[in-house]
Short mmCIF file of N, CA and C and ligand atoms in Angstrom, two decimals:
data_model
loop_
_atom_site.label_atom_id
_atom_site.label_comp_id
_atom_site.label_asym_id
_atom_site.label_seq_id
_atom_site.Cartn_x
_atom_site.Cartn_y
_atom_site.Cartn_z
N MET X 26 -25.39 -24.15 11.02
CA MET X 26 -24.39 -24.16 12.04
C MET X 26 -23.86 -22.75 12.24
N ILE X 27 -23.70 -22.54 13.53
CA ILE X 27 -23.25 -21.06 13.89
C ILE X 27 -21.71 -21.06 13.81
N LYS X 28 -21.28 -20.13 13.07
CA LYS X 28 -19.83 -19.97 12.89
C LYS X 28 -19.21 -19.10 14.00
N THR X 29 -18.42 -19.72 14.83
CA THR X 29 -17.92 -18.89 15.92
C THR X 29 -16.83 -18.01 15.39
N PRO X 30 -16.52 -16.99 16.12
CA PRO X 30 -15.42 -16.05 15.70
C PRO X 30 -14.15 -16.91 15.48
N ILE X 31 -13.78 -17.79 16.22
CA ILE X 31 -12.53 -18.49 16.01
C ILE X 31 -12.45 -19.26 14.68
N LEU X 32 -13.59 -19.94 14.40
CA LEU X 32 -13.66 -20.60 13.04
C LEU X 32 -13.54 -19.66 11.87
N ALA X 33 -14.12 -18.56 12.10
CA ALA X 33 -14.02 -17.52 11.04
C ALA X 33 -12.65 -17.10 10.83
N ALA X 34 -11.94 -16.93 11.98
CA ALA X 34 -10.51 -16.44 11.93
C ALA X 34 -9.70 -17.48 11.16
N VAL X 35 -9.98 -18.81 11.45
CA VAL X 35 -9.25 -19.78 10.89
C VAL X 35 -9.47 -19.89 9.43
N ALA X 36 -10.74 -19.75 9.07
CA ALA X 36 -11.00 -19.69 7.60
C ALA X 36 -10.32 -18.61 6.94
N MET X 37 -10.26 -17.38 7.59
CA MET X 37 -9.58 -16.24 7.11
C MET X 37 -8.13 -16.50 6.83
N ALA X 38 -7.46 -17.15 7.82
CA ALA X 38 -5.98 -17.45 7.65
C ALA X 38 -5.68 -18.46 6.56
N PHE X 39 -6.69 -19.34 6.14
CA PHE X 39 -6.42 -20.17 5.05
C PHE X 39 -6.79 -19.56 3.74
N ALA X 40 -7.61 -18.63 3.70
CA ALA X 40 -8.15 -18.06 2.46
C ALA X 40 -6.95 -17.61 1.60
N GLY X 41 -5.87 -17.02 2.21
CA GLY X 41 -4.79 -16.56 1.51
C GLY X 41 -4.13 -17.63 0.69
N SER X 42 -3.74 -18.76 1.38
CA SER X 42 -3.01 -19.82 0.72
C SER X 42 -3.94 -20.57 -0.32
N ALA X 43 -5.25 -20.57 -0.08
CA ALA X 43 -6.07 -21.15 -1.04
C ALA X 43 -6.11 -20.42 -2.32
N PHE X 44 -6.05 -19.08 -2.04
CA PHE X 44 -6.07 -18.19 -3.33
C PHE X 44 -4.71 -18.49 -4.06
N ALA X 45 -3.62 -18.56 -3.38
CA ALA X 45 -2.39 -18.83 -4.06
C ALA X 45 -2.47 -20.10 -4.90
N ASP X 46 -3.11 -21.15 -4.31
CA ASP X 46 -3.14 -22.31 -5.08
C ASP X 46 -3.88 -22.21 -6.27
N GLU X 47 -5.03 -21.42 -6.22
CA GLU X 47 -5.74 -21.09 -7.43
C GLU X 47 -4.84 -20.43 -8.50
N MET X 48 -3.71 -19.88 -8.05
CA MET X 48 -2.99 -19.10 -8.92
C MET X 48 -1.85 -19.87 -9.59
N GLU X 49 -1.84 -21.30 -9.47
CA GLU X 49 -0.77 -21.96 -10.13
C GLU X 49 -0.98 -21.70 -11.63
N TYR X 50 -2.16 -21.38 -12.06
CA TYR X 50 -2.36 -20.87 -13.36
C TYR X 50 -3.06 -19.58 -13.34
N MET X 51 -2.51 -18.49 -13.98
CA MET X 51 -3.21 -17.18 -13.99
C MET X 51 -3.22 -16.75 -15.36
N PRO X 52 -4.46 -16.74 -15.97
CA PRO X 52 -4.50 -16.37 -17.42
C PRO X 52 -3.60 -15.24 -17.90
N PRO X 53 -2.76 -15.57 -18.92
CA PRO X 53 -1.73 -14.60 -19.29
C PRO X 53 -2.43 -13.45 -20.08
N VAL X 54 -1.74 -12.41 -20.36
CA VAL X 54 -2.21 -11.20 -21.03
C VAL X 54 -2.38 -11.71 -22.48
N THR X 55 -3.62 -11.39 -23.03
CA THR X 55 -3.84 -11.74 -24.47
C THR X 55 -4.23 -10.52 -25.22
N HIS X 56 -4.41 -9.41 -24.51
CA HIS X 56 -4.61 -8.11 -25.20
C HIS X 56 -3.40 -7.51 -25.89
N ALA X 57 -3.57 -7.31 -27.15
CA ALA X 57 -2.52 -6.97 -27.97
C ALA X 57 -1.65 -5.76 -27.48
N ALA X 58 -2.34 -4.63 -27.23
CA ALA X 58 -1.66 -3.28 -26.85
C ALA X 58 -1.08 -3.60 -25.39
N THR X 59 -1.72 -4.24 -24.52
CA THR X 59 -1.21 -4.49 -23.21
C THR X 59 0.15 -5.40 -23.37
N LEU X 60 0.04 -6.36 -24.17
CA LEU X 60 1.25 -7.24 -24.35
C LEU X 60 2.36 -6.48 -24.85
N GLU X 61 2.06 -5.53 -25.76
CA GLU X 61 3.25 -4.80 -26.51
C GLU X 61 3.66 -3.80 -25.46
N GLU X 62 2.87 -2.96 -24.89
CA GLU X 62 3.34 -1.81 -24.14
C GLU X 62 3.89 -2.23 -22.71
N CYS X 63 3.32 -3.22 -22.15
CA CYS X 63 3.62 -3.64 -20.75
C CYS X 63 4.51 -4.78 -20.65
N SER X 64 5.30 -5.03 -21.86
CA SER X 64 6.35 -6.07 -21.70
C SER X 64 7.74 -5.51 -22.12
N ALA X 65 7.79 -4.11 -22.29
CA ALA X 65 8.92 -3.55 -22.75
C ALA X 65 10.14 -3.71 -21.78
N CYS X 66 9.68 -3.56 -20.43
CA CYS X 66 10.73 -3.45 -19.46
C CYS X 66 10.65 -4.72 -18.42
N HIS X 67 9.63 -5.45 -18.43
CA HIS X 67 9.47 -6.61 -17.69
C HIS X 67 8.31 -7.36 -18.39
N MET X 68 8.10 -8.65 -17.93
CA MET X 68 7.11 -9.47 -18.63
C MET X 68 5.70 -8.68 -18.31
N ALA X 69 4.66 -8.94 -19.23
CA ALA X 69 3.33 -8.47 -19.10
C ALA X 69 2.67 -9.20 -18.00
N TYR X 70 2.47 -8.59 -16.74
CA TYR X 70 2.01 -9.35 -15.69
C TYR X 70 0.43 -9.65 -15.93
N PRO X 71 0.06 -10.79 -15.59
CA PRO X 71 -1.39 -11.17 -15.79
C PRO X 71 -2.28 -10.16 -14.89
N ALA X 72 -3.39 -9.75 -15.49
CA ALA X 72 -4.21 -8.75 -14.88
C ALA X 72 -4.87 -9.33 -13.60
N GLY X 73 -4.93 -10.60 -13.49
CA GLY X 73 -5.65 -11.20 -12.26
C GLY X 73 -4.91 -11.09 -11.03
N PHE X 74 -3.55 -10.67 -11.19
CA PHE X 74 -2.73 -10.62 -9.97
C PHE X 74 -2.98 -9.33 -9.15
N LEU X 75 -3.71 -8.33 -9.64
CA LEU X 75 -3.88 -7.10 -8.86
C LEU X 75 -5.42 -6.81 -8.97
N PRO X 76 -6.01 -6.18 -7.89
CA PRO X 76 -7.39 -5.82 -8.03
C PRO X 76 -7.60 -4.64 -8.98
N ALA X 77 -8.86 -4.31 -9.33
CA ALA X 77 -9.26 -3.26 -10.33
C ALA X 77 -8.73 -1.97 -9.80
N GLN X 78 -8.77 -1.65 -8.63
CA GLN X 78 -8.44 -0.27 -8.12
C GLN X 78 -7.01 -0.06 -8.28
N SER X 79 -6.08 -1.13 -8.12
CA SER X 79 -4.72 -0.96 -8.26
C SER X 79 -4.33 -0.63 -9.72
N TRP X 80 -5.01 -1.37 -10.65
CA TRP X 80 -4.75 -1.09 -12.11
C TRP X 80 -5.14 0.39 -12.41
N ARG X 81 -6.35 0.75 -11.93
CA ARG X 81 -6.78 2.22 -12.17
C ARG X 81 -5.79 3.22 -11.79
N VAL X 82 -5.23 3.07 -10.47
CA VAL X 82 -4.27 3.96 -9.97
C VAL X 82 -3.02 3.95 -10.82
N MET X 83 -2.38 2.73 -11.08
CA MET X 83 -1.28 2.54 -11.93
C MET X 83 -1.35 3.17 -13.27
N MET X 84 -2.57 3.02 -13.90
CA MET X 84 -2.75 3.44 -15.27
C MET X 84 -2.87 5.02 -15.40
N THR X 85 -3.06 5.74 -14.20
CA THR X 85 -3.02 7.13 -14.29
C THR X 85 -1.83 7.75 -13.62
N THR X 86 -0.83 6.93 -13.39
CA THR X 86 0.41 7.44 -12.79
C THR X 86 1.64 6.75 -13.60
N LEU X 87 1.47 6.56 -14.89
CA LEU X 87 2.46 5.86 -15.78
C LEU X 87 3.63 6.74 -15.94
N GLU X 88 3.49 8.11 -15.78
CA GLU X 88 4.72 8.92 -16.01
C GLU X 88 5.69 8.78 -14.90
N ASP X 89 5.25 8.31 -13.73
CA ASP X 89 6.20 7.99 -12.60
C ASP X 89 5.87 6.57 -12.20
N HIS X 90 6.30 5.68 -12.97
CA HIS X 90 6.05 4.22 -12.78
C HIS X 90 7.33 3.56 -12.21
N PHE X 91 7.43 3.40 -10.94
CA PHE X 91 8.56 2.77 -10.26
C PHE X 91 9.83 3.43 -10.69
N GLY X 92 9.81 4.78 -10.82
CA GLY X 92 10.93 5.61 -11.17
C GLY X 92 11.18 5.66 -12.72
N GLU X 93 10.31 5.03 -13.45
CA GLU X 93 10.46 5.15 -14.98
C GLU X 93 9.30 5.89 -15.52
N ASN X 94 9.50 6.39 -16.67
CA ASN X 94 8.40 7.02 -17.49
C ASN X 94 7.72 6.05 -18.41
N ALA X 95 6.69 5.51 -18.10
CA ALA X 95 5.89 4.54 -18.92
C ALA X 95 4.74 5.05 -19.58
N GLY X 96 4.69 6.44 -19.76
CA GLY X 96 3.60 7.09 -20.30
C GLY X 96 3.12 6.70 -21.68
N LEU X 97 1.82 6.75 -21.95
CA LEU X 97 1.34 6.29 -23.28
C LEU X 97 0.45 7.40 -23.83
N ASP X 98 0.09 7.26 -25.13
CA ASP X 98 -0.90 8.27 -25.58
C ASP X 98 -2.24 7.88 -24.91
N GLU X 99 -3.22 8.89 -24.81
CA GLU X 99 -4.45 8.61 -24.07
C GLU X 99 -5.25 7.50 -24.63
N GLU X 100 -5.28 7.33 -25.87
CA GLU X 100 -6.05 6.29 -26.42
C GLU X 100 -5.59 4.84 -26.09
N THR X 101 -4.28 4.65 -26.12
CA THR X 101 -3.69 3.34 -25.71
C THR X 101 -3.81 3.12 -24.31
N ARG X 102 -3.52 4.23 -23.55
CA ARG X 102 -3.70 4.11 -22.02
C ARG X 102 -5.03 3.65 -21.60
N ALA X 103 -5.97 4.26 -22.12
CA ALA X 103 -7.39 4.01 -21.83
C ALA X 103 -7.84 2.59 -22.26
N GLU X 104 -7.28 2.13 -23.32
CA GLU X 104 -7.67 0.83 -23.79
C GLU X 104 -7.02 -0.32 -22.88
N ILE X 105 -5.76 0.02 -22.43
CA ILE X 105 -5.03 -0.98 -21.62
C ILE X 105 -5.75 -0.94 -20.33
N GLU X 106 -6.00 0.19 -19.74
CA GLU X 106 -6.71 0.26 -18.47
C GLU X 106 -7.96 -0.54 -18.46
N ALA X 107 -8.80 -0.32 -19.49
CA ALA X 107 -10.04 -1.12 -19.53
C ALA X 107 -9.88 -2.65 -19.57
N TYR X 108 -8.84 -3.13 -20.22
CA TYR X 108 -8.47 -4.57 -20.33
C TYR X 108 -8.14 -4.99 -19.00
N LEU X 109 -7.22 -4.23 -18.30
CA LEU X 109 -6.66 -4.80 -17.00
C LEU X 109 -7.83 -4.68 -16.05
N VAL X 110 -8.57 -3.68 -15.94
CA VAL X 110 -9.71 -3.66 -14.95
C VAL X 110 -10.74 -4.70 -15.25
N ALA X 111 -11.08 -5.01 -16.50
CA ALA X 111 -11.99 -6.07 -16.77
C ALA X 111 -11.54 -7.45 -16.42
N ASN X 112 -10.19 -7.64 -16.38
CA ASN X 112 -9.67 -9.00 -16.09
C ASN X 112 -9.01 -9.02 -14.62
N ALA X 113 -9.18 -7.88 -13.87
CA ALA X 113 -8.55 -7.87 -12.56
C ALA X 113 -8.94 -8.96 -11.66
N GLY X 114 -8.07 -9.15 -10.55
CA GLY X 114 -8.36 -10.07 -9.55
C GLY X 114 -9.29 -9.55 -8.50
N ARG X 115 -9.54 -10.39 -7.55
CA ARG X 115 -10.28 -9.97 -6.41
C ARG X 115 -9.56 -9.18 -5.43
N ASP X 116 -10.17 -8.28 -4.62
CA ASP X 116 -9.59 -7.41 -3.74
C ASP X 116 -9.52 -8.25 -2.39
N LEU X 117 -8.33 -8.79 -2.11
CA LEU X 117 -8.26 -9.62 -0.92
C LEU X 117 -7.95 -8.80 0.34
N SER X 118 -7.59 -7.53 0.24
CA SER X 118 -7.31 -6.84 1.32
C SER X 118 -8.45 -6.51 2.29
N GLY X 119 -9.54 -6.29 1.64
CA GLY X 119 -10.83 -5.92 2.44
C GLY X 119 -10.87 -4.61 2.96
N ASP X 120 -9.79 -3.77 2.72
CA ASP X 120 -9.77 -2.49 3.20
C ASP X 120 -9.53 -1.39 2.22
N GLY X 121 -9.89 -1.77 0.90
CA GLY X 121 -9.69 -0.86 -0.18
C GLY X 121 -8.29 -0.41 -0.55
N ALA X 122 -7.36 -1.16 -0.04
CA ALA X 122 -5.88 -0.74 -0.35
C ALA X 122 -5.64 -0.80 -1.84
N VAL X 123 -4.63 0.01 -2.32
CA VAL X 123 -4.36 0.02 -3.65
C VAL X 123 -2.92 -0.42 -3.97
N PRO X 124 -2.60 -1.77 -3.59
CA PRO X 124 -1.18 -2.19 -3.81
C PRO X 124 -0.73 -1.95 -5.28
N GLN X 125 0.47 -1.61 -5.45
CA GLN X 125 1.04 -1.40 -6.83
C GLN X 125 1.98 -2.60 -7.11
N ARG X 126 2.38 -3.30 -6.16
CA ARG X 126 3.30 -4.40 -6.46
C ARG X 126 2.56 -5.79 -6.08
N ILE X 127 2.57 -6.63 -7.06
CA ILE X 127 2.18 -8.03 -6.88
C ILE X 127 3.11 -8.58 -5.85
N SER X 128 4.36 -8.27 -5.97
CA SER X 128 5.43 -8.86 -5.04
C SER X 128 5.32 -8.38 -3.58
N GLU X 129 4.45 -7.51 -3.28
CA GLU X 129 4.28 -7.13 -1.87
C GLU X 129 3.00 -7.54 -1.37
N LEU X 130 2.16 -8.40 -2.07
CA LEU X 130 0.92 -8.76 -1.42
C LEU X 130 1.15 -9.92 -0.43
N PRO X 131 0.37 -10.02 0.59
CA PRO X 131 0.64 -11.04 1.64
C PRO X 131 0.79 -12.44 1.02
N TRP X 132 -0.10 -12.88 0.14
CA TRP X 132 -0.06 -14.26 -0.33
C TRP X 132 1.36 -14.40 -1.09
N PHE X 133 1.82 -13.35 -1.69
CA PHE X 133 2.96 -13.50 -2.46
C PHE X 133 4.24 -13.70 -1.55
N ARG X 134 4.18 -12.90 -0.48
CA ARG X 134 5.26 -13.07 0.59
C ARG X 134 5.18 -14.56 1.21
N HIS X 135 4.06 -14.92 1.51
CA HIS X 135 3.76 -16.25 2.06
C HIS X 135 4.29 -17.30 1.10
N GLU X 136 4.02 -17.18 -0.08
CA GLU X 136 4.45 -18.26 -1.12
C GLU X 136 5.91 -18.35 -1.36
N HIS X 137 6.55 -17.15 -1.23
CA HIS X 137 7.96 -17.04 -1.67
C HIS X 137 9.02 -17.12 -0.46
N GLU X 138 8.59 -16.66 0.73
CA GLU X 138 9.54 -16.49 1.79
C GLU X 138 10.45 -17.63 2.10
N GLU X 139 9.94 -18.87 2.18
CA GLU X 139 10.73 -19.93 2.49
C GLU X 139 11.05 -20.86 1.35
N GLU X 140 10.68 -20.44 0.14
CA GLU X 140 10.68 -21.28 -0.97
C GLU X 140 11.89 -21.06 -1.97
N VAL X 141 12.36 -19.76 -1.76
CA VAL X 141 13.39 -19.28 -2.76
C VAL X 141 14.78 -19.23 -2.06
N SER X 142 15.71 -19.88 -2.72
CA SER X 142 17.01 -19.85 -2.15
C SER X 142 17.74 -18.47 -2.43
N LYS X 143 18.75 -18.23 -1.69
CA LYS X 143 19.51 -16.99 -1.94
C LYS X 143 20.14 -16.84 -3.34
N ARG X 144 20.59 -17.99 -3.71
CA ARG X 144 21.20 -18.11 -5.05
C ARG X 144 20.11 -17.76 -6.16
N GLN X 145 18.97 -18.30 -6.04
CA GLN X 145 17.95 -18.13 -7.02
C GLN X 145 17.48 -16.64 -7.05
N PHE X 146 17.43 -16.10 -5.80
CA PHE X 146 17.04 -14.62 -5.82
C PHE X 146 18.14 -13.78 -6.40
N GLU X 147 19.33 -14.05 -6.03
CA GLU X 147 20.43 -13.27 -6.63
C GLU X 147 20.41 -13.30 -8.20
N LYS X 148 20.14 -14.45 -8.79
CA LYS X 148 20.03 -14.59 -10.16
C LYS X 148 18.98 -13.79 -10.83
N ALA X 149 17.81 -13.82 -10.10
CA ALA X 149 16.57 -13.06 -10.53
C ALA X 149 16.68 -11.53 -10.35
N LYS X 150 17.40 -11.22 -9.35
CA LYS X 150 17.66 -9.78 -8.99
C LYS X 150 16.48 -9.11 -8.37
N SER X 151 15.27 -9.35 -8.74
CA SER X 151 14.05 -8.65 -8.40
C SER X 151 12.92 -9.51 -8.33
N TRP X 152 12.13 -9.38 -7.30
CA TRP X 152 10.89 -10.24 -7.20
C TRP X 152 9.94 -9.89 -8.50
N ALA X 153 10.13 -8.76 -9.11
CA ALA X 153 9.34 -8.31 -10.16
C ALA X 153 9.66 -9.18 -11.39
N ASN X 154 10.79 -9.83 -11.34
CA ASN X 154 11.32 -10.57 -12.51
C ASN X 154 10.77 -12.08 -12.48
N CYS X 155 9.42 -12.10 -12.42
CA CYS X 155 8.78 -13.51 -12.32
C CYS X 155 9.29 -14.52 -13.19
N ASN X 156 9.58 -14.19 -14.46
CA ASN X 156 9.97 -15.20 -15.48
C ASN X 156 11.43 -15.69 -15.31
N ALA X 157 12.16 -14.97 -14.46
CA ALA X 157 13.51 -15.53 -14.18
C ALA X 157 13.35 -16.85 -13.41
N CYS X 158 12.40 -17.06 -12.59
CA CYS X 158 12.21 -18.27 -11.78
C CYS X 158 11.11 -19.14 -12.29
N HIS X 159 10.08 -18.57 -12.91
CA HIS X 159 8.86 -19.22 -13.40
C HIS X 159 9.07 -19.26 -14.80
N GLU X 160 9.60 -20.30 -15.42
CA GLU X 160 9.94 -20.39 -16.77
C GLU X 160 8.77 -20.25 -17.72
N ARG X 161 7.56 -20.59 -17.22
CA ARG X 161 6.44 -20.54 -18.04
C ARG X 161 5.53 -19.46 -17.59
N ALA X 162 6.07 -18.36 -16.96
CA ALA X 162 5.28 -17.34 -16.53
C ALA X 162 4.46 -16.65 -17.60
N GLU X 163 5.05 -16.49 -18.68
CA GLU X 163 4.49 -15.85 -19.88
C GLU X 163 3.31 -16.63 -20.45
N GLN X 164 3.19 -17.97 -20.04
CA GLN X 164 2.01 -18.80 -20.48
C GLN X 164 1.04 -18.86 -19.34
N GLY X 165 1.29 -18.09 -18.18
CA GLY X 165 0.37 -18.09 -17.04
C GLY X 165 0.66 -19.24 -16.04
N ILE X 166 1.72 -19.89 -16.21
CA ILE X 166 2.01 -21.08 -15.34
C ILE X 166 2.98 -20.80 -14.23
N PHE X 167 2.55 -20.86 -12.92
CA PHE X 167 3.35 -20.46 -11.89
C PHE X 167 3.53 -21.64 -10.87
N GLU X 168 3.05 -22.75 -11.30
CA GLU X 168 3.23 -23.97 -10.32
C GLU X 168 4.73 -24.39 -10.20
N ASP X 169 4.89 -25.20 -9.22
CA ASP X 169 6.27 -25.83 -9.11
C ASP X 169 6.62 -26.51 -10.39
N ASP X 170 7.81 -26.13 -10.95
CA ASP X 170 8.19 -26.87 -12.05
C ASP X 170 9.72 -27.18 -12.11
C1 HEC V 7 9.84 1.95 -19.27
C2 HEC V 7 9.81 0.66 -18.50
C3 HEC V 7 8.46 0.16 -18.03
C4 HEC V 7 7.23 -0.02 -18.84
C5 HEC V 7 7.02 0.47 -20.26
C6 HEC V 7 6.35 -0.62 -17.94
N1 HEC V 7 6.89 -0.84 -16.70
FE1 HEC V 7 6.02 -1.83 -15.12
N2 HEC V 7 7.76 -1.63 -14.06
C7 HEC V 7 8.80 -1.00 -14.44
C8 HEC V 7 9.96 -1.01 -13.48
C9 HEC V 7 11.29 -0.47 -13.44
C10 HEC V 7 9.26 -1.75 -12.37
C11 HEC V 7 9.96 -2.10 -10.94
C12 HEC V 7 10.75 -3.32 -11.29
C13 HEC V 7 11.44 -3.90 -10.08
O1 HEC V 7 11.09 -3.61 -8.92
O2 HEC V 7 12.40 -4.65 -10.26
C14 HEC V 7 7.95 -2.12 -12.76
C15 HEC V 7 6.98 -2.76 -11.94
C16 HEC V 7 5.69 -2.99 -12.38
C17 HEC V 7 4.78 -3.70 -11.43
C18 HEC V 7 4.95 -4.30 -10.06
C19 HEC V 7 5.83 -5.70 -10.17
C20 HEC V 7 5.93 -6.19 -8.81
O3 HEC V 7 6.88 -5.93 -8.13
O4 HEC V 7 5.04 -6.92 -8.43
C21 HEC V 7 3.58 -3.77 -12.17
C22 HEC V 7 2.30 -4.54 -11.76
C23 HEC V 7 3.80 -3.18 -13.49
N3 HEC V 7 5.09 -2.75 -13.54
C24 HEC V 7 2.84 -3.03 -14.45
C25 HEC V 7 3.05 -2.40 -15.72
C26 HEC V 7 2.03 -2.28 -16.71
C27 HEC V 7 0.53 -2.67 -16.52
C28 HEC V 7 2.64 -1.62 -17.86
C29 HEC V 7 2.01 -1.11 -19.10
C30 HEC V 7 1.08 -0.19 -18.98
C31 HEC V 7 4.16 -1.41 -17.39
N4 HEC V 7 4.28 -1.91 -16.17
C32 HEC V 7 4.95 -0.86 -18.22
C33 HEC V 7 9.01 -0.49 -15.77
C34 HEC V 7 8.12 -0.38 -16.74
C1 HEC V 8 13.52 -15.68 -7.32
C2 HEC V 8 12.62 -16.60 -7.86
C3 HEC V 8 11.15 -16.13 -8.09
C4 HEC V 8 10.61 -14.98 -8.53
C5 HEC V 8 11.48 -13.75 -8.90
C6 HEC V 8 9.26 -15.14 -8.47
N1 HEC V 8 8.80 -16.36 -7.99
FE1 HEC V 8 6.96 -17.01 -7.67
N2 HEC V 8 7.72 -18.66 -6.81
C7 HEC V 8 9.05 -19.12 -6.74
C8 HEC V 8 9.18 -20.37 -6.03
C9 HEC V 8 10.46 -21.11 -5.78
C10 HEC V 8 7.87 -20.67 -5.60
C11 HEC V 8 7.42 -21.85 -4.86
C12 HEC V 8 7.40 -23.16 -5.54
C13 HEC V 8 6.40 -23.08 -6.72
O1 HEC V 8 5.24 -23.22 -6.46
O2 HEC V 8 6.94 -22.86 -7.95
C14 HEC V 8 6.98 -19.66 -6.17
C15 HEC V 8 5.57 -19.73 -6.01
C16 HEC V 8 4.62 -18.82 -6.72
C17 HEC V 8 3.23 -18.94 -6.82
C18 HEC V 8 2.37 -20.08 -6.12
C19 HEC V 8 2.25 -21.18 -7.01
C20 HEC V 8 1.56 -22.43 -6.43
O3 HEC V 8 1.97 -23.56 -6.92
O4 HEC V 8 0.67 -22.27 -5.72
C21 HEC V 8 2.82 -17.97 -7.56
C22 HEC V 8 1.35 -17.63 -7.99
C23 HEC V 8 3.87 -17.23 -7.98
N3 HEC V 8 4.97 -17.77 -7.47
C24 HEC V 8 3.82 -16.02 -8.78
C25 HEC V 8 4.92 -15.21 -9.01
C26 HEC V 8 4.79 -13.89 -9.71
C27 HEC V 8 3.57 -13.35 -10.15
C28 HEC V 8 6.07 -13.39 -9.65
C29 HEC V 8 6.48 -12.07 -10.16
C30 HEC V 8 5.76 -10.85 -9.74
C31 HEC V 8 7.00 -14.32 -9.05
N4 HEC V 8 6.26 -15.45 -8.62
C32 HEC V 8 8.32 -14.25 -8.85
C33 HEC V 8 10.12 -18.27 -7.21
C34 HEC V 8 10.02 -16.99 -7.70
#
């Protein structure tokens, strides 16, 4: 069958939401150093939520990490980077972008825009605070609960 450009465009539009459905479960961080060092200020985000190039950039800019100094000794830093890159998600952008926030990805906005009440957001204070709303986020569970 010849795929017309229109069909291809429809397939593209759905790809984002299909990907989010796949993410009802996202394997949680199991690597000891990542768990310890990357959950000091927020939960340790599953590696699969960002593509490899995002983790590489983040792991070389930890001294200026969202306004905080999250710097590590070189050995630990390299070990965590290797773990995150090895378990990274697919690059959905298709343009080599290096997003640093899960909460700014198109699928994330799509999934959250109309689902979250003002009250729920005020309680969580930040989109980065996944586990304020997803009680089982640390077990990798993000489905409706
Ligand atoms: C010293 C505190 C601190 C440490 C340690 C830290 N972070 Fe962060 N991180 C922050 C802050 C602050 C933000 C922004 C939070 C917000 O917007 O509410 C953030 C945000 C993030 C985000 C983006 C969240 C979003 O909005 O989608 C990712 C991804 C992230 N951190 C990964 C890591 C990784 C990986 C490590 C371990 C190498 C780490 N962080 C260690 C303070 C820290
Ligand atoms: C203010 C509350 C809130 C915050 C903060 C939040 N979420 Fe959500 N999230 C929701 C709601 C509500 C839904 C839609 C209902 C559902 O599927 O649980 C949702 C849906 C999702 C889905 C789709 C699940 C599915 O069933 O397809 C994923 C994946 C997800 N969130 C991940 C995250 C991640 C990762 C973070 C942190 C970076 C985060 N969320 C932060 C409230 C929140």
